[in-house]
């Protein structure tokens, strides 16, 4: 596998057998000839954000190396979501499995169907904490560390409560 790029993905599931859906998605990622799983975080149970009265999610963050370019990677992830039987009826509705691209090398992409870095990742504890677990020393292009983003989020949430 010629794996040129490094990327981070967030995986989440909040219906049926959540753990089985996560495992299935990880197996499909690993089976993909163009994706190599480098690191997988622990599984975190997290309160749903962005949508009310949903069931709690199970989330992980994974580090991959891949020969796929960003759009091709997005397509492969959408194929895994479909394979996981994702019901797209309700936007933000319950989902069997959700795969988001968080980062792709140091690239900045801002298109309608693809924004990298993921636009909401810095407000999501369910992304930042697992990310920190597998890559504590990550330096973002703005020079900030993952710890600084966690502190900012914690302070903000502190203020809100
Ligand atoms: N805790 C939690 N809340 C979420 N809200 C949305 S939308 N999602 C799907 C990810 O875009 C999640 C999630 O994965 N975990």
Coordinates of N, CA, C and O and ligand atoms in Angstrom, one line a residue:
X1 N 0.9 -1.2 0.0 CA 0.0 0.0 0.0 C 0.9 1.2 0.0 O 1.6 1.5 0.9
X2 N 0.8 2.0 -1.1 CA 1.6 3.3 -1.1 C 0.7 4.4 -0.4 O -0.3 4.8 -0.8
X3 N 1.2 4.7 0.8 CA 0.3 5.5 1.7 C 1.0 6.9 1.9 O 1.8 7.0 2.8
X4 N 0.6 7.9 1.1 CA 1.3 9.1 1.1 C 0.8 10.0 2.3 O 1.6 10.7 2.9
X5 N -0.5 10.1 2.5 CA -1.0 11.1 3.4 C -1.4 10.5 4.8 O -1.7 9.4 4.9
X6 N -1.3 11.4 5.8 CA -1.8 11.1 7.1 C -3.1 11.9 7.4 O -3.2 13.0 7.0
X7 N -4.1 11.1 7.9 CA -5.4 11.8 8.2 C -5.9 11.3 9.5 O -5.5 10.2 10.0
X8 N -6.8 12.1 10.1 CA -7.5 11.7 11.4 C -9.0 11.7 11.1 O -9.5 12.6 10.4
X9 N -9.7 10.7 11.6 CA -11.1 10.5 11.4 C -11.8 10.4 12.7 O -11.2 9.9 13.7
X10 N -13.0 10.9 12.8 CA -13.9 10.7 13.9 C -15.0 9.7 13.5 O -15.6 9.9 12.5
X11 N -15.2 8.7 14.4 CA -16.3 7.7 14.1 C -17.3 7.8 15.3 O -16.9 7.9 16.4
X12 N -18.6 7.8 15.0 CA -19.6 7.8 16.0 C -20.8 7.0 15.7 O -21.1 6.8 14.5
X13 N -21.4 6.4 16.7 CA -22.7 5.6 16.5 C -23.6 5.9 17.7 O -23.1 5.9 18.8
X14 N -24.9 6.0 17.4 CA -25.8 6.2 18.6 C -27.1 5.4 18.5 O -28.0 5.7 19.2
X15 N -27.1 4.4 17.6 CA -28.3 3.5 17.7 C -27.9 2.1 17.6 O -26.8 1.7 17.1
X16 N -28.9 1.3 18.0 CA -28.7 -0.2 18.0 C -27.5 -0.7 18.7 O -27.1 0.0 19.7
X17 N -26.8 -1.7 18.2 CA -25.6 -2.1 18.9 C -24.4 -1.2 18.4 O -23.7 -1.4 17.4
X18 N -24.2 -0.1 19.2 CA -23.3 1.0 18.8 C -21.9 0.4 18.6 O -21.2 0.7 17.7
X19 N -21.5 -0.5 19.6 CA -20.1 -1.0 19.5 C -19.9 -1.9 18.3 O -18.9 -1.8 17.6
X20 N -21.0 -2.6 17.9 CA -20.9 -3.5 16.7 C -20.7 -2.6 15.5 O -19.9 -2.9 14.6
X21 N -21.5 -1.5 15.4 CA -21.4 -0.6 14.3 C -20.0 0.0 14.2 O -19.4 0.1 13.1
X22 N -19.4 0.4 15.3 CA -18.0 0.9 15.3 C -17.0 -0.1 14.8 O -16.2 0.2 14.0
X23 N -17.2 -1.3 15.4 CA -16.2 -2.4 15.0 C -16.3 -2.7 13.5 O -15.3 -2.8 12.8
X24 N -17.6 -2.7 13.0 CA -17.8 -3.0 11.6 C -17.1 -1.9 10.7 O -16.5 -2.2 9.7
X25 N -17.3 -0.7 11.1 CA -16.7 0.4 10.3 C -15.2 0.4 10.4 O -14.5 0.5 9.3
X26 N -14.6 0.0 11.5 CA -13.2 -0.1 11.6 C -12.7 -1.2 10.8 O -11.6 -1.1 10.1
X27 N -13.4 -2.3 10.7 CA -13.0 -3.5 9.9 C -13.0 -3.1 8.4 O -12.1 -3.4 7.6
X28 N -14.1 -2.3 8.0 CA -14.2 -1.9 6.6 C -13.1 -0.9 6.3 O -12.5 -1.0 5.2
X29 N -12.7 -0.1 7.2 CA -11.6 0.8 7.0 C -10.3 0.0 6.8 O -9.5 0.2 5.8
X30 N -10.1 -1.0 7.6 CA -8.8 -1.8 7.5 C -8.8 -2.6 6.3 O -7.7 -2.8 5.7
X31 N -10.0 -3.1 5.8 CA -10.0 -3.9 4.6 C -9.7 -3.1 3.4 O -9.3 -3.6 2.4
X32 N -9.9 -1.8 3.5 CA -9.7 -0.9 2.3 C -8.2 -0.9 2.0 O -7.3 -0.5 2.8
X33 N -7.9 -1.4 0.7 CA -6.5 -1.5 0.3 C -5.8 -0.1 0.3 O -4.5 -0.1 0.4
X34 N -6.5 1.0 0.3 CA -5.9 2.3 0.2 C -5.8 3.0 1.6 O -5.5 4.2 1.7
X35 N -6.2 2.3 2.7 CA -6.2 2.9 4.0 C -5.5 2.0 5.0 O -5.7 0.8 5.0
X36 N -4.6 2.6 5.8 CA -3.9 1.8 6.8 C -4.2 2.4 8.2 O -4.0 3.6 8.4
X37 N -4.8 1.6 9.1 CA -5.2 2.2 10.4 C -3.9 2.2 11.2 O -3.2 1.2 11.4
X38 N -3.5 3.4 11.7 CA -2.2 3.5 12.5 C -2.5 3.5 14.0 O -1.8 2.9 14.7
X39 N -3.5 4.3 14.4 CA -3.8 4.4 15.8 C -5.4 4.4 16.0 O -6.0 5.0 15.2
X40 N -5.9 3.8 17.1 CA -7.3 3.9 17.4 C -7.4 4.3 18.8 O -6.8 3.7 19.7
X41 N -8.3 5.3 19.1 CA -8.4 5.7 20.5 C -9.3 4.7 21.2 O -9.8 3.8 20.7
X42 N -9.4 4.9 22.6 CA -10.4 4.2 23.3 C -11.8 4.6 22.8 O -11.9 5.5 22.1
X43 N -12.8 3.8 23.3 CA -14.2 4.1 22.9 C -14.8 5.0 24.0 O -14.7 4.6 25.2
X44 N -15.3 6.1 23.7 CA -15.9 7.1 24.7 C -17.4 7.1 24.5 O -17.9 7.2 23.4
X45 N -18.1 7.1 25.6 CA -19.6 7.3 25.6 C -19.8 8.8 25.8 O -19.3 9.3 26.8
X46 N -20.5 9.4 24.9 CA -20.6 10.9 24.9 C -22.0 11.4 24.8 O -22.8 10.8 24.1
X47 N -22.3 12.5 25.4 CA -23.7 13.1 25.3 C -23.8 13.7 23.9 O -22.9 14.3 23.4
X48 N -25.0 13.5 23.3 CA -25.2 14.0 21.9 C -25.1 15.5 21.9 O -25.7 16.1 22.7
X49 N -24.4 16.0 20.9 CA -24.5 17.5 20.7 C -25.0 17.8 19.3 O -25.0 16.9 18.4
X50 N -25.6 18.9 19.1 CA -26.1 19.3 17.8 C -27.4 18.8 17.5 O -28.0 18.9 16.4
X51 N -28.0 18.1 18.5 CA -29.4 17.5 18.2 C -30.0 17.1 19.5 O -29.4 16.4 20.3
X52 N -31.2 17.5 19.8 CA -31.8 17.2 21.1 C -32.3 15.8 21.2 O -32.4 15.1 20.1
X53 N -32.7 15.3 22.2 CA -33.3 14.0 22.6 C -32.8 12.8 21.7 O -33.6 12.0 21.2
X54 N -31.5 12.8 21.5 CA -30.9 11.6 20.9 C -30.3 10.8 21.9 O -30.0 11.2 23.1
X55 N -30.0 9.5 21.6 CA -29.3 8.6 22.5 C -27.8 9.0 22.6 O -27.3 9.5 21.6
X56 N -27.2 8.6 23.7 CA -25.7 8.9 23.8 C -25.0 8.2 22.7 O -25.4 7.1 22.2
X57 N -23.9 8.8 22.2 CA -23.0 8.2 21.2 C -21.9 7.4 21.8 O -21.5 7.6 23.0
X58 N -21.3 6.5 21.0 CA -20.0 5.9 21.3 C -19.1 6.6 20.2 O -19.5 6.5 19.0
X59 N -18.0 7.1 20.6 CA -17.1 7.8 19.7 C -15.6 7.3 19.8 O -15.2 6.9 20.9
X60 N -15.0 7.2 18.7 CA -13.5 7.0 18.6 C -12.9 8.0 17.6 O -13.6 8.5 16.8
X61 N -11.6 8.2 17.8 CA -10.8 8.9 16.7 C -9.7 8.0 16.3 O -9.1 7.2 17.1
X62 N -9.5 7.9 15.0 CA -8.5 7.0 14.4 C -7.5 7.9 13.6 O -7.9 8.9 13.0
X63 N -6.2 7.4 13.6 CA -5.2 8.0 12.7 C -5.0 7.0 11.6 O -4.8 5.8 11.9
X64 N -5.0 7.5 10.3 CA -4.8 6.6 9.2 C -3.7 7.2 8.3 O -3.3 8.3 8.4
X65 N -3.0 6.3 7.5 CA -2.3 6.8 6.4 C -3.0 6.2 5.2 O -3.6 5.2 5.2
X66 N -3.0 7.0 4.1 CA -3.8 6.6 3.0 C -3.2 7.2 1.7 O -2.5 8.2 1.7
X67 N -3.5 6.4 0.6 CA -3.0 6.9 -0.7 C -4.2 7.7 -1.4 O -4.0 8.2 -2.5
X68 N -5.3 7.7 -0.7 CA -6.5 8.4 -1.3 C -6.3 9.9 -1.1 O -5.9 10.4 0.0
X69 N -6.7 10.7 -2.1 CA -6.8 12.1 -2.0 C -8.1 12.5 -1.2 O -9.0 11.6 -1.1
X70 N -8.2 13.7 -0.7 CA -9.3 14.0 0.2 C -10.7 13.6 -0.3 O -11.5 12.9 0.4
X71 N -11.0 14.0 -1.5 CA -12.4 13.6 -2.0 C -12.6 12.1 -2.2 O -13.7 11.6 -1.9
X72 N -11.5 11.4 -2.6 CA -11.7 10.0 -2.7 C -11.8 9.4 -1.3 O -12.6 8.5 -1.2
X73 N -11.1 9.9 -0.4 CA -11.3 9.4 1.0 C -12.7 9.6 1.5 O -13.3 8.7 2.0
X74 N -13.2 10.8 1.2 CA -14.6 11.1 1.6 C -15.6 10.1 1.0 O -16.5 9.5 1.7
X75 N -15.4 9.8 -0.3 CA -16.2 8.8 -0.9 C -16.1 7.4 -0.3 O -17.1 6.7 0.0
X76 N -14.9 7.0 0.1 CA -14.8 5.7 0.7 C -15.5 5.7 2.1 O -16.1 4.7 2.5
X77 N -15.4 6.8 2.8 CA -16.1 6.9 4.1 C -17.6 6.9 4.0 O -18.3 6.2 4.7
X78 N -18.1 7.5 2.9 CA -19.6 7.5 2.7 C -20.0 6.1 2.3 O -21.1 5.7 2.7
X79 N -19.2 5.4 1.6 CA -19.5 4.0 1.2 C -19.6 3.2 2.5 O -20.5 2.4 2.7
X80 N -18.7 3.4 3.5 CA -18.8 2.7 4.7 C -20.0 3.0 5.5 O -20.7 2.2 6.1
X81 N -20.4 4.3 5.5 CA -21.6 4.7 6.2 C -22.8 4.0 5.5 O -23.7 3.5 6.3
X82 N -22.9 4.0 4.2 CA -24.0 3.3 3.5 C -24.0 1.8 3.9 O -25.0 1.2 4.3
X83 N -22.8 1.2 4.0 CA -22.7 -0.2 4.3 C -23.2 -0.5 5.7 O -23.8 -1.5 6.1
X84 N -23.0 0.6 6.6 CA -23.5 0.4 8.0 C -24.9 0.7 8.1 O -25.5 0.8 9.2
X85 N -25.6 0.8 6.9 CA -27.1 1.0 6.9 C -27.5 2.3 7.5 O -28.5 2.5 8.1
X86 N -26.7 3.4 7.2 CA -27.1 4.7 7.8 C -28.4 5.2 7.1 O -28.5 5.2 5.9
X87 N -29.3 5.5 8.0 CA -30.6 6.1 7.5 C -30.4 7.6 7.4 O -30.3 8.3 8.4
X88 N -30.4 8.1 6.1 CA -30.1 9.5 6.0 C -31.4 10.4 6.0 O -31.4 11.5 5.6
X89 N -32.6 9.7 6.3 CA -33.8 10.5 6.2 C -33.7 11.8 7.0 O -33.8 12.9 6.5
X90 N -33.5 11.7 8.3 CA -33.5 12.9 9.1 C -32.0 13.4 9.2 O -31.2 12.7 9.7
X91 N -31.8 14.7 8.8 CA -30.5 15.3 8.9 C -30.2 15.3 10.4 O -31.1 15.7 11.2
X92 N -29.0 14.9 10.8 CA -28.6 14.9 12.2 C -29.4 13.9 13.0 O -29.3 13.8 14.2
X93 N -30.3 13.1 12.3 CA -31.1 12.1 13.0 C -30.2 11.0 13.5 O -29.0 11.0 13.2
X94 N -30.8 10.0 14.2 CA -30.1 8.9 14.7 C -29.3 8.2 13.5 O -29.7 8.2 12.4
X95 N -28.1 7.7 13.8 CA -27.2 7.2 12.7 C -26.6 5.9 13.2 O -26.2 5.8 14.4
X96 N -26.5 4.9 12.3 CA -25.9 3.7 12.7 C -24.4 4.0 12.8 O -23.8 3.5 13.8
X97 N -23.8 4.7 11.9 CA -22.4 5.0 12.0 C -22.1 6.3 11.2 O -22.8 6.6 10.2
X98 N -21.3 7.1 11.8 CA -20.9 8.4 11.2 C -19.4 8.5 11.1 O -18.7 8.2 12.1
X99 N -18.9 8.8 10.0 CA -17.4 8.9 9.8 C -17.1 10.3 9.3 O -17.7 10.7 8.3
X100 N -16.3 11.1 10.0 CA -16.0 12.5 9.6 C -14.5 12.5 9.4 O -13.7 12.0 10.2
X101 N -14.0 13.3 8.4 CA -12.6 13.6 8.2 C -12.3 14.8 9.1 O -12.9 15.8 8.9
X102 N -11.4 14.6 10.0 CA -11.0 15.8 10.9 C -9.9 16.6 10.3 O -10.0 17.8 10.1
X103 N -8.8 15.9 9.9 CA -7.6 16.5 9.3 C -7.1 15.6 8.2 O -7.2 14.4 8.3
X104 N -6.4 16.3 7.2 CA -5.8 15.5 6.1 C -4.4 16.2 5.9 O -4.4 17.4 5.4
X105 N -3.4 15.6 6.3 CA -2.1 16.3 6.3 C -2.3 17.7 6.9 O -3.0 17.8 7.9
X106 N -1.6 18.7 6.3 CA -1.9 20.1 6.9 C -2.8 20.8 5.9 O -2.7 22.1 5.9
X107 N -3.6 20.1 5.1 CA -4.4 20.8 4.1 C -5.6 21.5 4.7 O -6.1 21.2 5.7
X108 N -5.9 22.6 4.0 CA -7.1 23.4 4.3 C -8.0 23.3 3.0 O -7.6 23.7 2.0
X109 N -9.2 22.7 3.2 CA -10.1 22.6 2.1 C -11.4 23.1 2.6 O -11.9 22.8 3.6
X110 N -12.0 24.0 1.7 CA -13.3 24.7 2.2 C -14.2 24.7 1.0 O -14.4 25.7 0.3
X111 N -14.8 23.5 0.7 CA -15.8 23.4 -0.4 C -17.1 23.0 0.2 O -17.2 22.5 1.4
X112 N -18.2 23.1 -0.6 CA -19.5 22.8 0.0 C -19.6 21.4 0.6 O -20.1 21.3 1.7
X113 N -19.0 20.4 0.0 CA -19.2 19.1 0.5 C -18.1 18.6 1.3 O -18.1 17.5 1.8
X114 N -17.0 19.4 1.5 CA -15.8 19.0 2.2 C -15.1 20.1 2.8 O -14.6 21.0 2.1
X115 N -15.1 20.2 4.1 CA -14.3 21.2 4.8 C -13.3 20.4 5.7 O -13.7 19.6 6.5
X116 N -12.0 20.8 5.5 CA -10.9 20.2 6.3 C -10.0 21.3 6.7 O -9.6 22.1 5.9
X117 N -9.7 21.5 8.0 CA -10.1 20.7 9.2 C -11.6 20.8 9.3 O -12.3 21.7 8.9
X118 N -12.2 19.7 10.0 CA -13.6 19.6 10.2 C -14.1 20.9 10.9 O -13.5 21.2 12.0
X119 N -15.1 21.6 10.4 CA -15.4 22.9 11.0 C -15.9 22.9 12.4 O -15.8 23.9 13.1
X120 N -16.4 21.7 12.9 CA -16.9 21.7 14.3 C -16.0 21.0 15.2 O -16.4 20.8 16.4
X121 N -14.9 20.5 14.7 CA -14.1 19.6 15.6 C -13.6 20.3 16.9 O -13.4 19.7 17.9
X122 N -13.3 21.6 16.8 CA -12.8 22.3 18.0 C -13.8 22.7 19.0 O -13.4 23.1 20.1
X123 N -15.1 22.4 18.7 CA -16.1 22.6 19.8 C -16.6 21.2 20.3 O -17.6 21.2 21.0
X124 N -15.9 20.2 19.9 CA -16.4 18.8 20.2 C -15.5 18.1 21.1 O -14.4 17.6 20.7
X125 N -15.9 18.0 22.4 CA -15.1 17.2 23.3 C -15.0 15.8 22.9 O -13.9 15.1 23.0
X126 N -16.1 15.3 22.2 CA -16.0 13.9 21.8 C -15.0 13.6 20.7 O -14.8 12.5 20.3
X127 N -14.5 14.7 20.1 CA -13.4 14.6 19.1 C -12.1 14.9 19.8 O -11.1 14.1 19.7
X128 N -12.0 16.0 20.5 CA -10.7 16.5 21.0 C -10.1 15.6 22.1 O -8.9 15.3 22.0
X129 N -10.9 15.0 22.9 CA -10.4 14.1 24.0 C -9.8 12.8 23.4 O -8.6 12.5 23.6
X130 N -10.5 12.1 22.5 CA -9.9 10.9 21.9 C -8.7 11.2 21.0 O -7.8 10.5 21.0
X131 N -8.8 12.4 20.4 CA -7.7 12.9 19.5 C -6.4 13.0 20.4 O -5.3 12.5 20.1
X132 N -6.6 13.7 21.6 CA -5.5 13.9 22.5 C -4.9 12.6 22.9 O -3.7 12.4 23.1
X133 N -5.8 11.6 23.2 CA -5.3 10.3 23.6 C -4.3 9.6 22.7 O -3.3 9.1 23.1
X134 N -4.6 9.8 21.3 CA -3.7 9.1 20.4 C -2.6 10.0 19.8 O -1.7 9.5 19.3
X135 N -2.8 11.3 20.0 CA -1.8 12.2 19.4 C -1.6 13.4 20.3 O -1.8 14.5 19.9
X136 N -1.1 13.2 21.5 CA -1.1 14.4 22.5 C -0.2 15.5 22.1 O -0.5 16.7 22.4
X137 N 0.8 15.2 21.2 CA 1.7 16.3 20.8 C 1.3 17.0 19.5 O 2.1 17.8 19.0
X138 N 0.1 16.8 19.0 CA -0.3 17.4 17.7 C -0.2 18.9 17.7 O -0.7 19.5 18.7
X139 N 0.4 19.4 16.7 CA 0.5 20.9 16.6 C -0.4 21.3 15.4 O -0.1 20.9 14.3
X140 N -1.4 22.2 15.6 CA -2.2 22.6 14.5 C -1.5 23.7 13.7 O -0.5 24.3 14.2
X141 N -2.0 24.0 12.5 CA -1.3 25.0 11.6 C -1.3 26.4 12.2 O -0.5 27.2 11.9
X142 N -2.2 26.6 13.2 CA -2.2 27.9 13.8 C -1.2 27.9 15.0 O -1.2 28.9 15.8
X143 N -0.5 26.9 15.2 CA 0.5 26.8 16.2 C 0.0 26.3 17.6 O 0.7 26.1 18.5
X144 N -1.4 26.2 17.7 CA -2.0 25.8 18.9 C -1.8 24.3 19.1 O -1.8 23.5 18.1
X145 N -1.7 23.8 20.3 CA -1.7 22.4 20.6 C -3.1 21.9 20.9 O -4.0 22.7 21.1
X146 N -3.2 20.6 20.9 CA -4.6 20.0 21.2 C -5.0 20.4 22.6 O -6.2 20.6 22.8
X147 N -4.0 20.5 23.5 CA -4.3 20.8 24.9 C -5.0 22.2 25.0 O -6.0 22.3 25.7
X148 N -4.4 23.1 24.2 CA -5.0 24.5 24.3 C -6.4 24.5 23.8 O -7.3 25.1 24.4
X149 N -6.7 23.7 22.8 CA -8.1 23.7 22.3 C -9.0 23.0 23.3 O -10.2 23.4 23.5
X150 N -8.5 22.0 24.0 CA -9.3 21.4 25.1 C -9.6 22.4 26.2 O -10.7 22.5 26.7
X151 N -8.5 23.1 26.6 CA -8.7 24.1 27.6 C -9.7 25.2 27.2 O -10.6 25.5 28.0
X152 N -9.6 25.6 26.0 CA -10.6 26.7 25.5 C -12.0 26.1 25.6 O -12.9 26.8 26.1
X153 N -12.2 24.9 25.1 CA -13.5 24.3 25.2 C -14.0 24.2 26.6 O -15.1 24.5 26.9
X154 N -13.1 23.7 27.5 CA -13.5 23.5 28.9 C -13.9 24.8 29.5 O -14.9 24.9 30.2
X155 N -13.1 25.9 29.2 CA -13.4 27.2 29.8 C -14.8 27.7 29.3 O -15.6 28.1 30.0
X156 N -15.0 27.5 28.0 CA -16.2 27.9 27.3 C -17.4 27.2 28.0 O -18.4 27.8 28.5
X157 N -17.3 25.8 28.1 CA -18.4 25.1 28.7 C -18.6 25.5 30.1 O -19.7 25.6 30.6
X158 N -17.4 25.8 30.8 CA -17.5 26.2 32.2 C -18.4 27.5 32.3 O -19.4 27.5 33.1
X159 N -18.2 28.4 31.4 CA -18.9 29.6 31.3 C -20.4 29.4 31.1 O -21.3 29.8 31.8
X160 N -20.7 28.5 30.1 CA -22.1 28.2 29.7 C -22.8 27.6 30.9 O -24.0 28.0 31.2
X161 N -22.2 26.7 31.7 CA -23.0 26.0 32.7 C -23.5 26.9 33.8 O -22.8 27.9 34.2
Ligands
LIG1 N1 -21.6 13.0 21.2 C1 -21.8 13.1 19.8 N2 -22.7 14.0 19.4 C2 -22.9 14.1 18.0 N3 -23.7 14.9 17.3 C3 -23.5 14.6 16.0 S1 -24.3 15.4 14.8 N4 -22.6 13.6 15.9 C4 -22.2 13.0 14.6 C5 -20.8 13.4 14.2 O1 -20.9 14.4 13.2 C6 -22.2 13.3 17.1 C7 -21.2 12.3 17.6 O2 -20.6 11.6 16.9 N5 -21.1 12.3 19.0

